Coordinates of C-alpha atoms in Angstrom, one line a residue:
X1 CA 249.0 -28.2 -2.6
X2 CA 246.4 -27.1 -5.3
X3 CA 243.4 -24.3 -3.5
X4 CA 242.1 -23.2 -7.2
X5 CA 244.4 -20.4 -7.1
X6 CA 243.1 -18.0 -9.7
X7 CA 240.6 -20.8 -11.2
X8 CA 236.9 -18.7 -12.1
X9 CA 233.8 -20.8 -11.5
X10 CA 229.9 -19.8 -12.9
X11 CA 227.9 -21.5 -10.2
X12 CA 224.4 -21.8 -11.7
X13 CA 221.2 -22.3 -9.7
X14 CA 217.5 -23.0 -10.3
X15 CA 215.3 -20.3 -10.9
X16 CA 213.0 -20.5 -8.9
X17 CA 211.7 -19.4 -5.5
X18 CA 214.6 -20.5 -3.5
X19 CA 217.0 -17.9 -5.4
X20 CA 220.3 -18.4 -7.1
X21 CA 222.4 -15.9 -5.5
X22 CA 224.9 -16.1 -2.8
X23 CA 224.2 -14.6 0.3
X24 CA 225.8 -14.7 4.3
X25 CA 228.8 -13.6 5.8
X26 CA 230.4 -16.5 5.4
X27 CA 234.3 -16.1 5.8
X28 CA 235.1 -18.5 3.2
X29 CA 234.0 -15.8 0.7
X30 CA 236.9 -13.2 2.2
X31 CA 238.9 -12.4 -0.9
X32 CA 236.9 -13.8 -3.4
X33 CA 234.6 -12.1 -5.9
X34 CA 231.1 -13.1 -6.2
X35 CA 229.4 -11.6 -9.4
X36 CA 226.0 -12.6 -10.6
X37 CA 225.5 -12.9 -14.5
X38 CA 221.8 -11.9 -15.3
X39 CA 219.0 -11.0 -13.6
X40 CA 219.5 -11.1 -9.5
X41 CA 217.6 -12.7 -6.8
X42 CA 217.3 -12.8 -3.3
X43 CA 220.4 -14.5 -1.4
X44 CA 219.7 -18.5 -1.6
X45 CA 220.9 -20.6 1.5
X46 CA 220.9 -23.5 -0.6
X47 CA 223.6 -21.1 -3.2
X48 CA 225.6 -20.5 -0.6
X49 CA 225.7 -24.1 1.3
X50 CA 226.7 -25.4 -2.5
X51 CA 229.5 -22.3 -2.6
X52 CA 231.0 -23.4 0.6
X53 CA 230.9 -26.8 -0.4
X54 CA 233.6 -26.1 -3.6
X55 CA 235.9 -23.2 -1.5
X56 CA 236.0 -25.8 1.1
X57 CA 238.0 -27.9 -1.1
X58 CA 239.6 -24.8 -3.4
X59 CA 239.8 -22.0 -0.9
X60 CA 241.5 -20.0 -3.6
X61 CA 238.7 -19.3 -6.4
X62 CA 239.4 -16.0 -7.5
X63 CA 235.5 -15.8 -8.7
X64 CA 232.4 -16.9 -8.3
X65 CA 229.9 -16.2 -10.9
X66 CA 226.7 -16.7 -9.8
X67 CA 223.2 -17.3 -12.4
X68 CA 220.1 -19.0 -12.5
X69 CA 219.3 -22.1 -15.1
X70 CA 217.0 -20.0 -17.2
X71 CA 219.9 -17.7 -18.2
X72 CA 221.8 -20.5 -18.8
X73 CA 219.2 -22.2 -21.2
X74 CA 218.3 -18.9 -22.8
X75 CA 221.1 -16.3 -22.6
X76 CA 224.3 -19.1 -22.9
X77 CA 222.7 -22.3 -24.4
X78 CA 220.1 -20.7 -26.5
X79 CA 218.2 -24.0 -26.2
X80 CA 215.6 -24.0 -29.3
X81 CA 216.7 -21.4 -31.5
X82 CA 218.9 -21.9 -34.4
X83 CA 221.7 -19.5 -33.0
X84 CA 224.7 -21.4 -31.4
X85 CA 225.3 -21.1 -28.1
X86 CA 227.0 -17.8 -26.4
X87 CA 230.2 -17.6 -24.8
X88 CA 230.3 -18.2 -20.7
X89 CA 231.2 -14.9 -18.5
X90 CA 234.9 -14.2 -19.5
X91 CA 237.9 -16.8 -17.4
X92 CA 235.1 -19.2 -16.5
X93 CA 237.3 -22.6 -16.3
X94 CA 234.6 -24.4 -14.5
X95 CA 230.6 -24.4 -14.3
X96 CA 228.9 -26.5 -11.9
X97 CA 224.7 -26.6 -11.7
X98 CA 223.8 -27.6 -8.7
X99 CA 219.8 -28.3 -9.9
X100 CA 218.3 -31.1 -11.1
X101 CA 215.5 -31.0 -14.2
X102 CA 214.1 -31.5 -17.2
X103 CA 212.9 -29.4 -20.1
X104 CA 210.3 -31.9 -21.7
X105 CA 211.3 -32.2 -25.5
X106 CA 214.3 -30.0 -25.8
X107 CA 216.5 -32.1 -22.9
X108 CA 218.4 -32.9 -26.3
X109 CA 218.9 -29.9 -27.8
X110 CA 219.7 -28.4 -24.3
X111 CA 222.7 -31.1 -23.3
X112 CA 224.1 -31.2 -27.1
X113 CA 224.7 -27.4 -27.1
X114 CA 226.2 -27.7 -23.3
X115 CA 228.7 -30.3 -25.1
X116 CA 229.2 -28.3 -27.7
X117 CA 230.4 -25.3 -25.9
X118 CA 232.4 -27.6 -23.0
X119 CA 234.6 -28.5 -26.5
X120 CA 234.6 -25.0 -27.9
X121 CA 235.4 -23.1 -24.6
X122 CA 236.7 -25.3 -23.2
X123 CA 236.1 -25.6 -19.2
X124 CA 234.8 -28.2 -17.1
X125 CA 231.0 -28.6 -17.0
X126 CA 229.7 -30.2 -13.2
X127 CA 226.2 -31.1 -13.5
X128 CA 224.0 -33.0 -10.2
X129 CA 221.8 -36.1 -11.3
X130 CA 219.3 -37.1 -9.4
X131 CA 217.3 -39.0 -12.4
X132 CA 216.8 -36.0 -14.6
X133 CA 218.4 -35.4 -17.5
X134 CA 219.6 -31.7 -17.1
X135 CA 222.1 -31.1 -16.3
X136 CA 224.1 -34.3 -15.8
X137 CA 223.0 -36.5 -19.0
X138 CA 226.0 -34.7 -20.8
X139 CA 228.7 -36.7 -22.7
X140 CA 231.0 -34.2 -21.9
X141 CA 230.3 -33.0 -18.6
X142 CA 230.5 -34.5 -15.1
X143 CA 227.5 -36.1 -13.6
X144 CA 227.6 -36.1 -10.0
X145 CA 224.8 -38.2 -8.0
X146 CA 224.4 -39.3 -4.3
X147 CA 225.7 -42.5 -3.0
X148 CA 222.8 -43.6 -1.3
X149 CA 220.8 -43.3 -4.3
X150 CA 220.7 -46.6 -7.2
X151 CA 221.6 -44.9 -10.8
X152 CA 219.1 -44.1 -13.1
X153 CA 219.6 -45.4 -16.5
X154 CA 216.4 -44.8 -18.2
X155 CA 216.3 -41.5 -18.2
X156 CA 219.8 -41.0 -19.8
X157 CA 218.6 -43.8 -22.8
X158 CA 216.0 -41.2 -23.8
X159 CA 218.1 -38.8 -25.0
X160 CA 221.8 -40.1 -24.9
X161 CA 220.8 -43.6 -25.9
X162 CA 221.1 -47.4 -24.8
X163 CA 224.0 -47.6 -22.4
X164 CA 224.3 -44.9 -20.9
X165 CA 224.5 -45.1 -16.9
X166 CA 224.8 -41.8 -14.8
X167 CA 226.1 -40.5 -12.7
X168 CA 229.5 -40.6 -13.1
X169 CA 230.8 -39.8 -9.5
X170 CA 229.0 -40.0 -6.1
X171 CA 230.9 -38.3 -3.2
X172 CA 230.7 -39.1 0.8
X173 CA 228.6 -35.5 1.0
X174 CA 224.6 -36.7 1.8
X175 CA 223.0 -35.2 -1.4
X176 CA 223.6 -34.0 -4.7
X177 CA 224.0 -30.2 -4.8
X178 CA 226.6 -30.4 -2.5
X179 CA 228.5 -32.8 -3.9
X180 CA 228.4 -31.2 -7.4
X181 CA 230.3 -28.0 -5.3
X182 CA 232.7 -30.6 -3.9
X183 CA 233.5 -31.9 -7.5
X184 CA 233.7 -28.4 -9.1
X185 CA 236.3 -27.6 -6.3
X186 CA 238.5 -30.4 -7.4
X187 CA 238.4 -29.9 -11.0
X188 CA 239.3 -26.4 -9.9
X189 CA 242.3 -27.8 -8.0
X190 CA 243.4 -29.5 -10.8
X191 CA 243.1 -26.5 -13.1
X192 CA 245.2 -24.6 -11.2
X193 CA 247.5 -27.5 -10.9
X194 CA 247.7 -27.8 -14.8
X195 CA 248.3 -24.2 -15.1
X196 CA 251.1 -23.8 -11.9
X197 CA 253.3 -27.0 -12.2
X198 CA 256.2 -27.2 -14.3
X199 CA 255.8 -30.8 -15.5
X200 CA 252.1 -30.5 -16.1
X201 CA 252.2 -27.1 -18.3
X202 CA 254.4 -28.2 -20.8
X203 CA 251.4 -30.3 -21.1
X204 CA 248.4 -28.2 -24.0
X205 CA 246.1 -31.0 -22.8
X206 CA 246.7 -31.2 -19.3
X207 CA 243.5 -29.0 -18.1
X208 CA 241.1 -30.0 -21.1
X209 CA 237.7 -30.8 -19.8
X210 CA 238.0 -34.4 -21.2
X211 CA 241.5 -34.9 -19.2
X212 CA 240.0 -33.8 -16.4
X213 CA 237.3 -35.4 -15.9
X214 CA 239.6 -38.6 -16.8
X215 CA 241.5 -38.0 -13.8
X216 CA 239.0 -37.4 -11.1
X217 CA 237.1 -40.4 -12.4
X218 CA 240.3 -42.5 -11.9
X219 CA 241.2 -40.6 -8.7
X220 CA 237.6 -42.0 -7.0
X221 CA 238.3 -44.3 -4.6
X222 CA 235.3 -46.3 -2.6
X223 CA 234.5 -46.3 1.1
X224 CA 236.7 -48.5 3.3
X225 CA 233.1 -50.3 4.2
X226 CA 231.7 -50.2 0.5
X227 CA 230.2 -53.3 -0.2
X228 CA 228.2 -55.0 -3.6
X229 CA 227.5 -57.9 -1.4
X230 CA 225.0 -58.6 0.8
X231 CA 225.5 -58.9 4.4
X232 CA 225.2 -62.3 5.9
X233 CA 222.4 -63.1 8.2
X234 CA 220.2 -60.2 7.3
X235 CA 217.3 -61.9 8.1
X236 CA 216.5 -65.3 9.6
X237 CA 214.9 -67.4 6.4
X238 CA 217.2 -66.4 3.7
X239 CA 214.7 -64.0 2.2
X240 CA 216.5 -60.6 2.5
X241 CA 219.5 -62.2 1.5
X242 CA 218.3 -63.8 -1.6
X243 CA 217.4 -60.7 -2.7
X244 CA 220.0 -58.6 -2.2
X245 CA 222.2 -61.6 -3.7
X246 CA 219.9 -61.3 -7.0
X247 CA 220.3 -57.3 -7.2
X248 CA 223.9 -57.5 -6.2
X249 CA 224.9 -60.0 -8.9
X250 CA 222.8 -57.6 -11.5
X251 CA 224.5 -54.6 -10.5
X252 CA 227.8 -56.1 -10.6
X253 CA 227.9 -59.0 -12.8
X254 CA 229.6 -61.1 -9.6
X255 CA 227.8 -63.5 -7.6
X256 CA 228.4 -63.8 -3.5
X257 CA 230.2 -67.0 -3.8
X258 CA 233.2 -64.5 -5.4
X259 CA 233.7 -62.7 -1.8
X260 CA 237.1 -61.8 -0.9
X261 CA 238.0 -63.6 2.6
X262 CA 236.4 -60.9 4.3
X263 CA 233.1 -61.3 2.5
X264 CA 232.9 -57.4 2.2
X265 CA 233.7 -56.9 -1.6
X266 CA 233.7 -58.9 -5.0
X267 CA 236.4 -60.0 -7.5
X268 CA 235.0 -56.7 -9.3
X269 CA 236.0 -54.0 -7.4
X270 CA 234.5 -51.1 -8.9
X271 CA 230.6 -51.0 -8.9
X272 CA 229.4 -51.1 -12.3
X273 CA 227.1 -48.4 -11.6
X274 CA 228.7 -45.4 -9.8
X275 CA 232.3 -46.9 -10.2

């Protein structure tokens, strides 16, 4: 079984009071190597909650880098300057930003150099989404939202254009910076998979950024009690109902009357929204 066995990761937090470094005792950091990349901070309990979250699912990350957005923007990206971007810290295979934001007018610039140097690089880019754009409005990164949470599509029109719906994976975890450690430890699984396995490394492609991202998004599986239908009965005149009817036949293009026997799912099995 895949642990990310030698995978590197750049975990990068926000800048801002909370800190973006790693801190505890935890043991799931025995034998790995946590390096920050730019200026340090204090330790952040939201860093290392997000950290445990990916070495619970790849207990064999060799390293963690760890940095805040601003170096990423500014040192890596170099968002609004006509340099192209800068290589990440050397053997980085996968970059996960467990922050959610916006930098006003340069969102574009900022999310078009992050594709640009996912291709170049390459490695897999893991951004949370919450409704911002940064850092999970990429085309060629991950987008990883919560499942309690409706998508946001308006914000991805404004810089990625009509049809755009994000996020592109919710996990079972309750919010979003976790989960963008859960996915970052399964891409990292995978990596290490593409790298270790006979059949897969007679493969060039088999651990590009694009092919994996194909594979966890056809890997996701729904809850056993997912549901885009409403519940019957949920109130006594019909009114709850009706509502969630209309919403549930927008989000899914399937109306109620196209229940399964057990009423709990569609004809369309995947939700059009978070898949």
């Amino acid at each position: 079984t895949p642990t990310g066995a030698g995978v590197t990761v750049l975990q990068v937090e926000a800048a801002g009071k909370q800190g973006w470094t790693l801190g505890g005792t935890s043991d799931r950091y025995r034998g790995v190597l946590v390096q920050p990349v730019g200026p340090t901070s204090e330790p952040s309990p939201h860093a290392s909650m997000v950290a445990n979250a990916m070495l619970r699912l790849a207990p064999g990350v060799e390293r963690i880098y760890t940095a805040s957005s601003s170096w990423l923007m500014t040192e890596v990206l170099r968002a609004g300057t006509g340099e192209p971007p800068r290589p990440l810290p050397p053997g980085t295979s996968v970059a996960f930003c467990a922050w959610v934001g916006s930098a006003g007018g340069a969102d574009d610039d900022v999310l078009r150099r992050a594709d640009f140097l996912v291709q170049r690089a390459p490695f897999v880019l893991v951004g949370g989404y919450t409704g911002q754009p940064l850092m999970g409005a990429m085309y060629n990164g991950i987008a990883v939202g919560e499942a309690k949470d409706r998508p946001n599509r308006g914000t991805s029109d404004k810089v990625d254009g009509p049809g755009r719906c994000k996020p592109d994976l919710v996990t079972s975890h309750g919010a979003a910076s976790p989960a963008t450690g859960e996915v970052a430890g399964a891409a990292a699984m995978l990596i290490e998979a593409a790298g270790r396995l006979p059949r897969l490394k007679r493969h060039p492609e088999a651990a590009r950024p694009e092919m994996v991202k194909a594979v966890l998004l056809a890997g996701a599986v729904r809850e056993a009690d997912w549901t885009n239908l409403p519940d019957a009965g949920d109130s006594a005149d019909g009114t709850t109902a009706t509502t969630e009817s209309t919403e549930s036949t927008e989000r899914t293009g399937a109306s109620p009357d196209a229940a399964n026997a057990d009423g709990r799912v569609s004809r369309h099995p995947l939700d059009r929204s978070v898949g």
